[in-house]
């Protein structure tokens, strides 16, 4: 396991507007609490299916996406709630999707691992490991051809860098100088497999050099470091300088999926990483810098809780998806409008 202390830098808020910082704080709390509510709803069998929590990894989604414009593109993974929250997908529609309701963001037909909202540039969560990487690469190519100035970001795990499609996509993106940012969320594990057991070179950012792509390792629990690194990558992409590979070092506090107990790892690991919780770290920095008081931050938590309870009530009272709801999407192009 990567030692968290190796990369930990303190949060430097210099030059960042309080609105941006508080917005990032709120998004991280939303992502964390959205999944905590889901966990409870699953536990009490109110909600069907499964889900993967990104507890402890929220700074990656929020830091990266805050450095983008609203019309930039994102592809996500099976662990994608935080990416969707950060991209501004409405909580109500996300929650309804989890309940398989017609009011869901995919009209109840996608669920946790297929969340997408084209109106927000959220091109989708992809359950097949690595499969969002070529989609973001294609979106970047489309932006380049259209001259739209948009960039595309692909989030993926440390497990995905050993899929062939990662290498195919990076090679093509480098050749054509596509405006794409590859964000590897190195949470130390692909299911029960550690990075040390699956990758000959554990510095995953170094893999960019095989394709002439700059790669950078970042403290992924430091939302400011993630934001700053992404800003540099976005600038490169918009200037026509091509792709960047960011490896965000973080840790998955919860099990791989819903009730997975992580027997393959020492419980002290998670305890160590909890000391570097990204939300706590931003909170401390905000208070120390005088950007916000504890009371103001507490009010954000209360507001988020209210919003989520409202989202649950909305989801519960919405109509269930029906078995033949999908048919118009196959037979009638107007259904996509
Ligand atoms: C191509 C493929 N192989 C295997 C799986 C089963 N699977 C789902 S998630 C996962 C681990 C992925 O690890 P990583 O990419 O590090 O993402 P993390 O779960 O850590 O966020 C595996 C093996 C899959 N969904 N797709
Ligand atoms: Mg992983």
mmCIF file of C-alpha atoms and ligand atoms in Angstrom:
data_model
loop_
_atom_site.group_PDB
_atom_site.id
_atom_site.type_symbol
_atom_site.label_atom_id
_atom_site.label_comp_id
_atom_site.label_asym_id
_atom_site.label_seq_id
_atom_site.Cartn_x
_atom_site.Cartn_y
_atom_site.Cartn_z
ATOM 1 C CA UNK A 1 0.000 0.000 0.000
ATOM 2 C CA UNK A 2 1.171 3.454 -0.845
ATOM 3 C CA UNK A 3 2.039 5.408 2.280
ATOM 4 C CA UNK A 4 -0.352 8.378 2.440
ATOM 5 C CA UNK A 5 2.252 10.541 4.159
ATOM 6 C CA UNK A 6 4.469 10.257 1.088
ATOM 7 C CA UNK A 7 2.307 12.626 -0.920
ATOM 8 C CA UNK A 8 0.521 14.702 1.655
ATOM 9 C CA UNK A 9 1.020 18.410 1.169
ATOM 10 C CA UNK A 10 -0.952 20.938 3.146
ATOM 11 C CA UNK A 11 -3.845 22.629 1.394
ATOM 12 C CA UNK A 12 -2.745 25.926 -0.092
ATOM 13 C CA UNK A 13 -5.818 28.081 -0.663
ATOM 14 C CA UNK A 14 -3.884 31.062 -2.030
ATOM 15 C CA UNK A 15 -5.650 32.902 -4.828
ATOM 16 C CA UNK A 16 -8.789 30.764 -4.743
ATOM 17 C CA UNK A 17 -12.155 32.474 -4.333
ATOM 18 C CA UNK A 18 -14.185 31.558 -1.225
ATOM 19 C CA UNK A 19 -17.205 30.737 -3.449
ATOM 20 C CA UNK A 20 -15.139 28.159 -5.340
ATOM 21 C CA UNK A 21 -13.772 26.652 -2.121
ATOM 22 C CA UNK A 22 -17.147 26.475 -0.414
ATOM 23 C CA UNK A 23 -18.692 25.086 -3.606
ATOM 24 C CA UNK A 24 -16.087 22.328 -3.645
ATOM 25 C CA UNK A 25 -16.698 21.613 0.030
ATOM 26 C CA UNK A 26 -20.425 21.329 -0.578
ATOM 27 C CA UNK A 27 -19.997 19.001 -3.549
ATOM 28 C CA UNK A 28 -17.726 16.693 -1.555
ATOM 29 C CA UNK A 29 -20.259 16.568 1.276
ATOM 30 C CA UNK A 30 -23.059 15.888 -1.224
ATOM 31 C CA UNK A 31 -21.119 13.017 -2.782
ATOM 32 C CA UNK A 32 -20.224 11.503 0.609
ATOM 33 C CA UNK A 33 -23.704 11.828 2.074
ATOM 34 C CA UNK A 34 -25.473 10.664 -1.101
ATOM 35 C CA UNK A 35 -23.597 7.374 -0.787
ATOM 36 C CA UNK A 36 -24.079 7.148 2.968
ATOM 37 C CA UNK A 37 -27.854 7.432 2.417
ATOM 38 C CA UNK A 38 -27.650 4.777 -0.284
ATOM 39 C CA UNK A 39 -25.735 2.470 2.016
ATOM 40 C CA UNK A 40 -28.457 2.784 4.638
ATOM 41 C CA UNK A 41 -31.237 2.317 2.058
ATOM 42 C CA UNK A 42 -29.565 -0.845 0.761
ATOM 43 C CA UNK A 43 -28.915 -2.114 4.265
ATOM 44 C CA UNK A 44 -32.574 -1.752 5.203
ATOM 45 C CA UNK A 45 -33.554 -3.384 1.874
ATOM 46 C CA UNK A 46 -35.505 -0.331 0.771
ATOM 47 C CA UNK A 47 -33.407 -0.170 -2.387
ATOM 48 C CA UNK A 48 -32.586 -3.025 -4.784
ATOM 49 C CA UNK A 49 -29.371 -3.692 -6.727
ATOM 50 C CA UNK A 50 -25.802 -2.947 -5.750
ATOM 51 C CA UNK A 51 -23.468 0.038 -5.666
ATOM 52 C CA UNK A 52 -19.840 1.015 -5.171
ATOM 53 C CA UNK A 53 -18.928 3.772 -2.728
ATOM 54 C CA UNK A 54 -16.156 6.287 -3.321
ATOM 55 C CA UNK A 55 -15.898 7.255 0.357
ATOM 56 C CA UNK A 56 -12.551 8.983 0.852
ATOM 57 C CA UNK A 57 -12.062 9.608 -2.872
ATOM 58 C CA UNK A 58 -14.366 12.624 -3.260
ATOM 59 C CA UNK A 59 -11.562 15.157 -3.743
ATOM 60 C CA UNK A 60 -10.619 13.556 -7.057
ATOM 61 C CA UNK A 61 -14.059 13.986 -8.650
ATOM 62 C CA UNK A 62 -14.631 17.435 -7.175
ATOM 63 C CA UNK A 63 -11.119 18.832 -7.742
ATOM 64 C CA UNK A 64 -11.023 17.702 -11.373
ATOM 65 C CA UNK A 65 -14.541 18.729 -12.351
ATOM 66 C CA UNK A 66 -14.290 22.178 -10.765
ATOM 67 C CA UNK A 67 -11.426 22.914 -13.150
ATOM 68 C CA UNK A 68 -13.719 22.216 -16.130
ATOM 69 C CA UNK A 69 -16.385 24.250 -17.885
ATOM 70 C CA UNK A 70 -19.992 23.003 -17.644
ATOM 71 C CA UNK A 71 -20.011 21.854 -21.292
ATOM 72 C CA UNK A 72 -16.812 19.796 -21.008
ATOM 73 C CA UNK A 73 -17.223 16.029 -21.102
ATOM 74 C CA UNK A 74 -16.721 13.381 -18.440
ATOM 75 C CA UNK A 75 -16.777 9.583 -18.505
ATOM 76 C CA UNK A 76 -16.980 7.642 -15.284
ATOM 77 C CA UNK A 77 -16.796 4.135 -13.852
ATOM 78 C CA UNK A 78 -18.759 1.643 -11.760
ATOM 79 C CA UNK A 79 -17.768 3.915 -8.817
ATOM 80 C CA UNK A 80 -19.339 6.991 -10.358
ATOM 81 C CA UNK A 81 -21.724 8.763 -7.981
ATOM 82 C CA UNK A 82 -19.195 11.419 -6.963
ATOM 83 C CA UNK A 83 -18.378 12.211 -10.603
ATOM 84 C CA UNK A 84 -22.076 12.715 -11.376
ATOM 85 C CA UNK A 85 -22.653 14.847 -8.286
ATOM 86 C CA UNK A 86 -19.611 16.991 -9.106
ATOM 87 C CA UNK A 87 -20.781 17.420 -12.714
ATOM 88 C CA UNK A 88 -24.050 18.841 -11.438
ATOM 89 C CA UNK A 89 -26.426 15.971 -12.174
ATOM 90 C CA UNK A 90 -29.486 16.788 -10.010
ATOM 91 C CA UNK A 91 -29.593 14.806 -6.750
ATOM 92 C CA UNK A 92 -33.324 14.105 -7.095
ATOM 93 C CA UNK A 93 -32.964 12.508 -10.510
ATOM 94 C CA UNK A 94 -29.890 10.591 -9.432
ATOM 95 C CA UNK A 95 -31.733 9.251 -6.406
ATOM 96 C CA UNK A 96 -34.787 8.313 -8.480
ATOM 97 C CA UNK A 97 -32.483 6.432 -10.843
ATOM 98 C CA UNK A 98 -31.200 4.394 -7.913
ATOM 99 C CA UNK A 99 -34.790 3.431 -7.107
ATOM 100 C CA UNK A 100 -35.454 2.427 -10.777
ATOM 101 C CA UNK A 101 -38.075 5.151 -11.168
ATOM 102 C CA UNK A 102 -39.320 6.768 -14.352
ATOM 103 C CA UNK A 103 -38.223 10.171 -13.022
ATOM 104 C CA UNK A 104 -34.615 8.958 -12.829
ATOM 105 C CA UNK A 105 -31.856 10.627 -14.802
ATOM 106 C CA UNK A 106 -31.861 7.598 -17.174
ATOM 107 C CA UNK A 107 -35.613 7.171 -16.697
ATOM 108 C CA UNK A 108 -35.000 4.284 -14.330
ATOM 109 C CA UNK A 109 -33.289 2.104 -16.925
ATOM 110 C CA UNK A 110 -29.647 2.687 -15.989
ATOM 111 C CA UNK A 111 -29.123 2.488 -12.246
ATOM 112 C CA UNK A 112 -25.984 3.144 -10.242
ATOM 113 C CA UNK A 113 -23.453 1.830 -12.744
ATOM 114 C CA UNK A 114 -24.879 3.544 -15.835
ATOM 115 C CA UNK A 115 -25.650 7.055 -14.624
ATOM 116 C CA UNK A 116 -25.473 9.548 -17.443
ATOM 117 C CA UNK A 117 -26.814 13.001 -18.222
ATOM 118 C CA UNK A 118 -25.825 14.402 -21.602
ATOM 119 C CA UNK A 119 -27.253 17.819 -20.683
ATOM 120 C CA UNK A 120 -24.481 18.114 -18.088
ATOM 121 C CA UNK A 121 -21.720 16.642 -20.261
ATOM 122 C CA UNK A 122 -21.866 13.467 -18.177
ATOM 123 C CA UNK A 123 -21.390 10.883 -20.916
ATOM 124 C CA UNK A 124 -21.882 7.957 -18.619
ATOM 125 C CA UNK A 125 -20.687 5.648 -15.930
ATOM 126 C CA UNK A 126 -19.244 2.497 -17.499
ATOM 127 C CA UNK A 127 -19.389 -0.779 -15.585
ATOM 128 C CA UNK A 128 -16.900 -2.547 -17.858
ATOM 129 C CA UNK A 129 -13.501 -1.635 -16.464
ATOM 130 C CA UNK A 130 -11.653 0.753 -18.794
ATOM 131 C CA UNK A 131 -14.497 1.177 -21.260
ATOM 132 C CA UNK A 132 -15.075 4.871 -20.568
ATOM 133 C CA UNK A 133 -11.507 5.652 -21.675
ATOM 134 C CA UNK A 134 -12.084 5.339 -25.453
ATOM 135 C CA UNK A 135 -15.434 7.122 -25.142
ATOM 136 C CA UNK A 136 -13.792 10.205 -23.604
ATOM 137 C CA UNK A 137 -11.067 9.962 -26.246
ATOM 138 C CA UNK A 138 -13.739 9.964 -28.950
ATOM 139 C CA UNK A 139 -15.517 12.894 -27.337
ATOM 140 C CA UNK A 140 -12.228 14.817 -27.324
ATOM 141 C CA UNK A 141 -11.745 13.989 -30.998
ATOM 142 C CA UNK A 142 -15.232 15.258 -31.769
ATOM 143 C CA UNK A 143 -14.496 18.502 -29.879
ATOM 144 C CA UNK A 144 -11.268 18.948 -31.848
ATOM 145 C CA UNK A 145 -12.939 18.314 -35.205
ATOM 146 C CA UNK A 146 -15.784 20.694 -34.378
ATOM 147 C CA UNK A 147 -13.350 23.283 -33.000
ATOM 148 C CA UNK A 148 -15.605 23.654 -29.970
ATOM 149 C CA UNK A 149 -12.803 24.182 -27.434
ATOM 150 C CA UNK A 150 -14.287 21.545 -25.130
ATOM 151 C CA UNK A 151 -12.124 19.059 -23.260
ATOM 152 C CA UNK A 152 -12.968 15.528 -22.162
ATOM 153 C CA UNK A 153 -11.994 13.826 -18.911
ATOM 154 C CA UNK A 154 -11.950 10.103 -18.333
ATOM 155 C CA UNK A 155 -11.949 8.833 -14.761
ATOM 156 C CA UNK A 156 -10.810 5.241 -14.249
ATOM 157 C CA UNK A 157 -9.217 3.081 -11.569
ATOM 158 C CA UNK A 158 -5.754 1.659 -11.023
ATOM 159 C CA UNK A 159 -7.145 -1.653 -12.312
ATOM 160 C CA UNK A 160 -8.079 -0.114 -15.660
ATOM 161 C CA UNK A 161 -4.511 0.818 -16.617
ATOM 162 C CA UNK A 162 -3.846 -2.851 -17.343
ATOM 163 C CA UNK A 163 -6.664 -3.042 -19.883
ATOM 164 C CA UNK A 164 -5.463 -2.891 -23.484
ATOM 165 C CA UNK A 165 -7.877 -0.103 -24.301
ATOM 166 C CA UNK A 166 -6.017 2.269 -21.944
ATOM 167 C CA UNK A 167 -2.879 1.918 -24.078
ATOM 168 C CA UNK A 168 -4.722 2.090 -27.412
ATOM 169 C CA UNK A 169 -6.522 5.268 -26.362
ATOM 170 C CA UNK A 170 -3.433 7.011 -24.960
ATOM 171 C CA UNK A 171 -1.446 6.276 -28.090
ATOM 172 C CA UNK A 172 -4.154 7.663 -30.367
ATOM 173 C CA UNK A 173 -4.786 10.714 -28.192
ATOM 174 C CA UNK A 174 -1.076 11.538 -28.138
ATOM 175 C CA UNK A 175 -0.724 11.096 -31.897
ATOM 176 C CA UNK A 176 -3.634 13.404 -32.620
ATOM 177 C CA UNK A 177 -3.040 15.780 -29.695
ATOM 178 C CA UNK A 178 -6.580 15.324 -28.455
ATOM 179 C CA UNK A 179 -7.937 17.617 -25.705
ATOM 180 C CA UNK A 180 -8.389 14.821 -23.179
ATOM 181 C CA UNK A 181 -7.325 14.336 -19.563
ATOM 182 C CA UNK A 182 -6.895 10.822 -18.244
ATOM 183 C CA UNK A 183 -7.531 10.701 -14.499
ATOM 184 C CA UNK A 184 -6.445 7.511 -12.791
ATOM 185 C CA UNK A 185 -7.985 7.190 -9.339
ATOM 186 C CA UNK A 186 -5.378 5.041 -7.676
ATOM 187 C CA UNK A 187 -7.295 3.846 -4.618
ATOM 188 C CA UNK A 188 -4.700 1.079 -4.072
ATOM 189 C CA UNK A 189 -6.984 -1.808 -5.027
ATOM 190 C CA UNK A 190 -8.766 -3.348 -7.978
ATOM 191 C CA UNK A 191 -11.275 -5.369 -6.016
ATOM 192 C CA UNK A 192 -8.902 -7.405 -3.772
ATOM 193 C CA UNK A 193 -5.824 -6.937 -5.987
ATOM 194 C CA UNK A 194 -3.208 -4.419 -4.858
ATOM 195 C CA UNK A 195 -1.381 -2.219 -7.330
ATOM 196 C CA UNK A 196 1.888 -3.885 -6.257
ATOM 197 C CA UNK A 197 0.524 -7.268 -7.347
ATOM 198 C CA UNK A 198 -0.921 -6.113 -10.647
ATOM 199 C CA UNK A 199 1.494 -3.494 -12.026
ATOM 200 C CA UNK A 200 5.198 -3.993 -12.729
ATOM 201 C CA UNK A 201 5.691 -0.231 -12.350
ATOM 202 C CA UNK A 202 3.682 1.140 -9.457
ATOM 203 C CA UNK A 203 4.139 4.759 -10.541
ATOM 204 C CA UNK A 204 1.150 4.657 -12.868
ATOM 205 C CA UNK A 205 1.618 8.265 -14.021
ATOM 206 C CA UNK A 206 4.948 7.173 -15.534
ATOM 207 C CA UNK A 207 3.046 5.129 -18.100
ATOM 208 C CA UNK A 208 2.255 8.345 -19.961
ATOM 209 C CA UNK A 209 5.906 8.601 -20.992
ATOM 210 C CA UNK A 210 5.503 5.565 -23.287
ATOM 211 C CA UNK A 211 3.233 7.769 -25.407
ATOM 212 C CA UNK A 212 4.906 11.143 -24.867
ATOM 213 C CA UNK A 213 2.111 12.196 -22.515
ATOM 214 C CA UNK A 214 3.067 14.136 -19.373
ATOM 215 C CA UNK A 215 2.086 12.196 -16.279
ATOM 216 C CA UNK A 216 1.805 13.518 -12.754
ATOM 217 C CA UNK A 217 1.201 11.866 -9.386
ATOM 218 C CA UNK A 218 -0.994 13.952 -7.118
ATOM 219 C CA UNK A 219 -2.180 13.705 -3.541
ATOM 220 C CA UNK A 220 -5.731 12.696 -4.452
ATOM 221 C CA UNK A 221 -7.052 13.538 -0.973
ATOM 222 C CA UNK A 222 -6.052 17.168 -1.416
ATOM 223 C CA UNK A 223 -8.807 18.794 -3.453
ATOM 224 C CA UNK A 224 -6.707 21.894 -4.105
ATOM 225 C CA UNK A 225 -3.766 19.905 -5.474
ATOM 226 C CA UNK A 226 -6.163 17.992 -7.736
ATOM 227 C CA UNK A 227 -7.829 21.221 -8.877
ATOM 228 C CA UNK A 228 -4.510 22.936 -9.646
ATOM 229 C CA UNK A 229 -3.090 19.967 -11.556
ATOM 230 C CA UNK A 230 -6.291 19.689 -13.589
ATOM 231 C CA UNK A 231 -6.204 23.383 -14.421
ATOM 232 C CA UNK A 232 -2.730 22.902 -15.911
ATOM 233 C CA UNK A 233 -3.940 19.880 -17.874
ATOM 234 C CA UNK A 234 -7.022 21.757 -19.129
ATOM 235 C CA UNK A 235 -4.835 24.629 -20.286
ATOM 236 C CA UNK A 236 -2.601 22.217 -22.204
ATOM 237 C CA UNK A 237 -5.623 20.555 -23.769
ATOM 238 C CA UNK A 238 -7.273 23.825 -24.840
ATOM 239 C CA UNK A 239 -3.957 25.128 -26.216
ATOM 240 C CA UNK A 240 -3.733 22.153 -28.581
ATOM 241 C CA UNK A 241 -0.863 20.541 -26.641
ATOM 242 C CA UNK A 242 -2.708 17.248 -26.215
ATOM 243 C CA UNK A 243 -3.487 14.859 -23.389
ATOM 244 C CA UNK A 244 -2.266 14.633 -19.785
ATOM 245 C CA UNK A 245 -2.289 11.667 -17.428
ATOM 246 C CA UNK A 246 -3.037 12.467 -13.781
ATOM 247 C CA UNK A 247 -2.635 9.761 -11.167
ATOM 248 C CA UNK A 248 -4.525 10.737 -8.035
ATOM 249 C CA UNK A 249 -3.320 8.767 -5.031
ATOM 250 C CA UNK A 250 -6.224 8.019 -2.757
ATOM 251 C CA UNK A 251 -7.867 5.222 -0.793
ATOM 252 C CA UNK A 252 -11.197 3.430 -0.867
ATOM 253 C CA UNK A 253 -12.360 3.550 2.751
ATOM 254 C CA UNK A 254 -15.306 1.200 2.199
ATOM 255 C CA UNK A 255 -15.344 -2.261 0.658
ATOM 256 C CA UNK A 256 -15.291 -2.733 -3.100
ATOM 257 C CA UNK A 257 -19.081 -2.988 -3.382
ATOM 258 C CA UNK A 258 -22.137 -2.787 -1.183
ATOM 259 C CA UNK A 259 -21.503 -5.328 1.583
ATOM 260 C CA UNK A 260 -17.974 -6.407 0.730
ATOM 261 C CA UNK A 261 -16.044 -6.760 3.986
ATOM 262 C CA UNK A 262 -12.466 -6.323 2.615
ATOM 263 C CA UNK A 263 -11.009 -9.335 4.426
ATOM 264 C CA UNK A 264 -7.987 -9.063 2.141
ATOM 265 C CA UNK A 265 -6.699 -5.905 3.838
ATOM 266 C CA UNK A 266 -5.561 -4.921 7.284
ATOM 267 C CA UNK A 267 -8.219 -2.726 8.982
ATOM 268 C CA UNK A 268 -5.461 -0.415 10.245
ATOM 269 C CA UNK A 269 -4.883 0.708 6.652
ATOM 270 C CA UNK A 270 -8.266 2.399 6.407
ATOM 271 C CA UNK A 271 -7.760 3.922 9.860
ATOM 272 C CA UNK A 272 -4.475 5.469 8.715
ATOM 273 C CA UNK A 273 -6.038 6.905 5.568
ATOM 274 C CA UNK A 274 -9.008 8.275 7.501
ATOM 275 C CA UNK A 275 -6.550 10.722 9.077
ATOM 276 C CA UNK A 276 -6.201 12.208 5.592
ATOM 277 C CA UNK A 277 -9.927 12.428 4.879
ATOM 278 C CA UNK A 278 -10.335 14.947 2.024
ATOM 279 C CA UNK A 279 -13.418 16.616 3.505
ATOM 280 C CA UNK A 280 -11.862 17.066 6.952
ATOM 281 C CA UNK A 281 -8.688 18.447 5.393
ATOM 282 C CA UNK A 282 -10.542 21.062 3.362
ATOM 283 C CA UNK A 283 -12.660 21.942 6.382
ATOM 284 C CA UNK A 284 -9.585 22.548 8.531
ATOM 285 C CA UNK A 285 -7.935 24.629 5.831
ATOM 286 C CA UNK A 286 -11.064 26.754 5.321
ATOM 287 C CA UNK A 287 -11.382 27.487 9.020
ATOM 288 C CA UNK A 288 -7.657 28.176 9.480
ATOM 289 C CA UNK A 289 -7.611 30.560 6.494
ATOM 290 C CA UNK A 290 -10.686 32.381 7.821
ATOM 291 C CA UNK A 291 -12.713 31.503 4.685
ATOM 292 C CA UNK A 292 -15.524 29.983 6.723
ATOM 293 C CA UNK A 293 -16.513 29.357 10.300
ATOM 294 C CA UNK A 294 -17.347 25.938 11.711
ATOM 295 C CA UNK A 295 -20.975 27.080 11.965
ATOM 296 C CA UNK A 296 -21.095 27.996 8.260
ATOM 297 C CA UNK A 297 -19.670 24.626 7.311
ATOM 298 C CA UNK A 298 -22.061 22.847 9.633
ATOM 299 C CA UNK A 299 -24.927 24.646 7.890
ATOM 300 C CA UNK A 300 -23.750 23.126 4.589
ATOM 301 C CA UNK A 301 -23.998 19.631 6.101
ATOM 302 C CA UNK A 302 -27.519 20.332 7.358
ATOM 303 C CA UNK A 303 -28.629 21.748 3.992
ATOM 304 C CA UNK A 304 -27.185 18.744 2.125
ATOM 305 C CA UNK A 305 -29.001 16.378 4.466
ATOM 306 C CA UNK A 306 -32.290 18.184 3.797
ATOM 307 C CA UNK A 307 -31.707 18.080 0.033
ATOM 308 C CA UNK A 308 -31.015 14.364 0.171
ATOM 309 C CA UNK A 309 -34.080 13.608 2.280
ATOM 310 C CA UNK A 310 -36.105 15.554 -0.297
ATOM 311 C CA UNK A 311 -34.486 13.536 -3.074
ATOM 312 C CA UNK A 312 -35.380 10.262 -1.328
ATOM 313 C CA UNK A 313 -39.001 11.371 -0.856
ATOM 314 C CA UNK A 314 -39.145 12.368 -4.546
ATOM 315 C CA UNK A 315 -37.716 9.006 -5.591
ATOM 316 C CA UNK A 316 -40.005 6.971 -3.357
ATOM 317 C CA UNK A 317 -43.133 8.732 -4.587
ATOM 318 C CA UNK A 318 -42.213 8.460 -8.296
ATOM 319 C CA UNK A 319 -43.661 5.795 -10.640
ATOM 320 C CA UNK A 320 -41.692 2.581 -11.124
ATOM 321 C CA UNK A 321 -40.010 1.840 -14.435
ATOM 322 C CA UNK A 322 -42.058 -0.679 -16.459
ATOM 323 C CA UNK A 323 -40.721 -3.672 -18.407
ATOM 324 C CA UNK A 324 -41.559 -2.213 -21.828
ATOM 325 C CA UNK A 325 -40.368 1.359 -21.116
ATOM 326 C CA UNK A 326 -37.243 0.713 -23.172
ATOM 327 C CA UNK A 327 -39.080 -0.064 -26.425
ATOM 328 C CA UNK A 328 -39.446 3.535 -27.688
ATOM 329 C CA UNK A 329 -35.672 3.966 -27.283
ATOM 330 C CA UNK A 330 -35.154 1.214 -29.841
ATOM 331 C CA UNK A 331 -37.926 2.023 -32.272
ATOM 332 C CA UNK A 332 -38.407 5.793 -32.096
ATOM 333 C CA UNK A 333 -35.591 8.297 -32.501
ATOM 334 C CA UNK A 334 -37.753 11.019 -30.942
ATOM 335 C CA UNK A 335 -37.335 9.272 -27.583
ATOM 336 C CA UNK A 336 -33.758 10.581 -27.441
ATOM 337 C CA UNK A 337 -34.813 14.189 -27.839
HETATM 338 C C1 LIG B 1 -13.336 -5.726 -18.167
HETATM 339 C C2 LIG B 1 -13.807 -6.036 -16.766
HETATM 340 N N1 LIG B 1 -13.133 -6.939 -16.028
HETATM 341 C C3 LIG B 1 -13.530 -7.216 -14.758
HETATM 342 C C4 LIG B 1 -14.645 -6.598 -14.235
HETATM 343 C C5 LIG B 1 -15.070 -6.875 -12.784
HETATM 344 N N2 LIG B 1 -14.659 -5.739 -11.971
HETATM 345 C C6 LIG B 1 -15.528 -4.749 -11.649
HETATM 346 S S1 LIG B 1 -14.805 -3.523 -10.787
HETATM 347 C C7 LIG B 1 -13.319 -4.310 -10.790
HETATM 348 C C8 LIG B 1 -12.118 -3.674 -10.126
HETATM 349 C C9 LIG B 1 -11.722 -2.407 -10.817
HETATM 350 O O1 LIG B 1 -10.666 -1.809 -10.108
HETATM 351 P P1 LIG B 1 -10.223 -0.336 -10.400
HETATM 352 O O2 LIG B 1 -10.138 -0.117 -11.863
HETATM 353 O O3 LIG B 1 -8.993 -0.078 -9.617
HETATM 354 O O4 LIG B 1 -11.438 0.538 -9.880
HETATM 355 P P2 LIG B 1 -11.976 0.659 -8.358
HETATM 356 O O5 LIG B 1 -12.991 -0.438 -8.171
HETATM 357 O O6 LIG B 1 -10.841 0.516 -7.449
HETATM 358 O O7 LIG B 1 -12.611 2.001 -8.307
HETATM 359 C C10 LIG B 1 -13.400 -5.504 -11.467
HETATM 360 C C11 LIG B 1 -12.268 -6.436 -11.654
HETATM 361 C C12 LIG B 1 -15.335 -5.666 -15.043
HETATM 362 N N3 LIG B 1 -16.394 -5.002 -14.591
HETATM 363 N N4 LIG B 1 -14.874 -5.373 -16.296
HETATM 364 MG MG1 LIG B 2 -8.813 0.784 -7.743
#
